XYZ file of C-alpha atoms in Angstrom:
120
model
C 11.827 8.022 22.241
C 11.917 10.266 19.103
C 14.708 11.374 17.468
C 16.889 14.437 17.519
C 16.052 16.688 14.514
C 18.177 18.865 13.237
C 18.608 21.279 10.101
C 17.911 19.981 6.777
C 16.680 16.109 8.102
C 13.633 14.411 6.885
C 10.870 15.142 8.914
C 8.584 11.883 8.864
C 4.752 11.711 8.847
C 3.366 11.882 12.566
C 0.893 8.600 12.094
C 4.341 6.848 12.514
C 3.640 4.540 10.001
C 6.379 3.408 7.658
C 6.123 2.612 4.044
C 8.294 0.084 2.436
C 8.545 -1.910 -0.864
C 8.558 -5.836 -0.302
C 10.742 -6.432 -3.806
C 11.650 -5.314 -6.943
C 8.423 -5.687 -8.566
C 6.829 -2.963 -6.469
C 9.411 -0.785 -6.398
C 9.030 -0.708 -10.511
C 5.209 -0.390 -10.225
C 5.522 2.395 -7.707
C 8.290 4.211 -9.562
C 5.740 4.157 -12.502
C 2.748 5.528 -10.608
C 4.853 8.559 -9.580
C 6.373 8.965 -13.217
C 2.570 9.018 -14.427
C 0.068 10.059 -11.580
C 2.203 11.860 -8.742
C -0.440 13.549 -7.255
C -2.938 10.523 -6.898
C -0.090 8.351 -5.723
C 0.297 10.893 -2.786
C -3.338 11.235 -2.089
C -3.223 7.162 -1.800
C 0.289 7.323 0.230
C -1.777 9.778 2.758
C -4.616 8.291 2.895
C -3.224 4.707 3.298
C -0.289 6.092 6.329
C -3.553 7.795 7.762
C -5.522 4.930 8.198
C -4.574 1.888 6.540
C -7.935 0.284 7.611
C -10.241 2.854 6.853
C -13.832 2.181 5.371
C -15.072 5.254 4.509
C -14.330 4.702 0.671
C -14.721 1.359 -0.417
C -14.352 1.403 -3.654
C -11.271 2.840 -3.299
C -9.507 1.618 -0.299
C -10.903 -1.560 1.101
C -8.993 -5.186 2.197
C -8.628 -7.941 -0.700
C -10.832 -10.872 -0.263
C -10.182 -14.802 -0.664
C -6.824 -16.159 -0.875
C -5.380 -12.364 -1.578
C -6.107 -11.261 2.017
C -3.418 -12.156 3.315
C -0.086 -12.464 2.114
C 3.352 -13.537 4.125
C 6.066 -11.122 4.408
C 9.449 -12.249 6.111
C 7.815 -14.915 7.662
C 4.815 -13.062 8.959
C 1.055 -13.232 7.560
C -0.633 -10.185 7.107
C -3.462 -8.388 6.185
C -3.468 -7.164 2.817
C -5.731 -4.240 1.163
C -6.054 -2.705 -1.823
C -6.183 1.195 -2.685
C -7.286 2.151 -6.015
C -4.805 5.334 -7.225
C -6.482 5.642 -10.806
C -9.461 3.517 -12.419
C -6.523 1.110 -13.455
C -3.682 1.784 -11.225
C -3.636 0.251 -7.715
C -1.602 -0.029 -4.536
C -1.730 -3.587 -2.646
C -0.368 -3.194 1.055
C 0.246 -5.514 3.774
C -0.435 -4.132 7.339
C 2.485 -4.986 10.143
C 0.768 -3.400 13.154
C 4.056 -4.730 15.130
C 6.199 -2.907 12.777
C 3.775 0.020 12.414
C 4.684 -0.689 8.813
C 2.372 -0.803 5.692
C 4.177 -3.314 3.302
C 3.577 -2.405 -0.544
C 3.502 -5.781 -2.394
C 2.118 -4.698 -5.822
C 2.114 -1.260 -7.672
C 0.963 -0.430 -11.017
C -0.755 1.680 -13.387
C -2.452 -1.487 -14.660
C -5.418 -3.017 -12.919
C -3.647 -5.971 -11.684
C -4.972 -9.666 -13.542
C -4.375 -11.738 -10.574
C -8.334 -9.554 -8.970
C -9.525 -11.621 -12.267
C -8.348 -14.408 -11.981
C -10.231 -14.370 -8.669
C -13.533 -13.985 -10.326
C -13.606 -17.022 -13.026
């Protein structure tokens, strides 16, 4: 059942999926993307709400691989992907279709080490 809107509320994206920050961490990484690249980060926030399993653009959106696929929040395991906001920034999400809720677990304006680790 949806809401009651009124005058002056928040008026939330239609997809009904919800973005949230899993700790600290991201929330820093995030707050740093908008400080630097706010119009990329909102590209990647509508793109990622509008299909957080799309394909069309692998090299910027696509799901991790190995042990980085999947990643346990509150208890659950989930699917995690990638989105690449600028050739070194990236947004890692987890994908709660329960929760219709896309899980950031890692923001940053730095490519993010752990990818390289992967690759040794």
């Amino acid at each position: 059942m949806a809401d009651k809107l009124g005058r002056g509320d928040e008026v939330r994206r239609p997809t009904g999926w919800i973005v949230r920050l899993v700790d600290r961490q991201s929330a820093k990484g995030w707050a740093e993307l908008l400080s630097q690249v706010p119009d990329n980060l909102d590209r990647a926030w509508v793109a990622i709400t509008a299909d957080p399993r799309c394909r069309e653009n692998p090299a910027r959106q696509h799901p991790l691989r190995l042990d980085l696929g999947r990643v346990e929040v509150d208890g659950v395991a989930l699917d995690q992907w990638q989105f690449e906001v600028t050739g070194g920034g990236r947004i890692w999400y987890a994908i709660d279709d329960t929760q219709q809720t896309l899980w950031i677990t890692q923001a940053g304006t730095a490519h993010p080490r752990r990818t390289d680790e992967r690759r040794r």
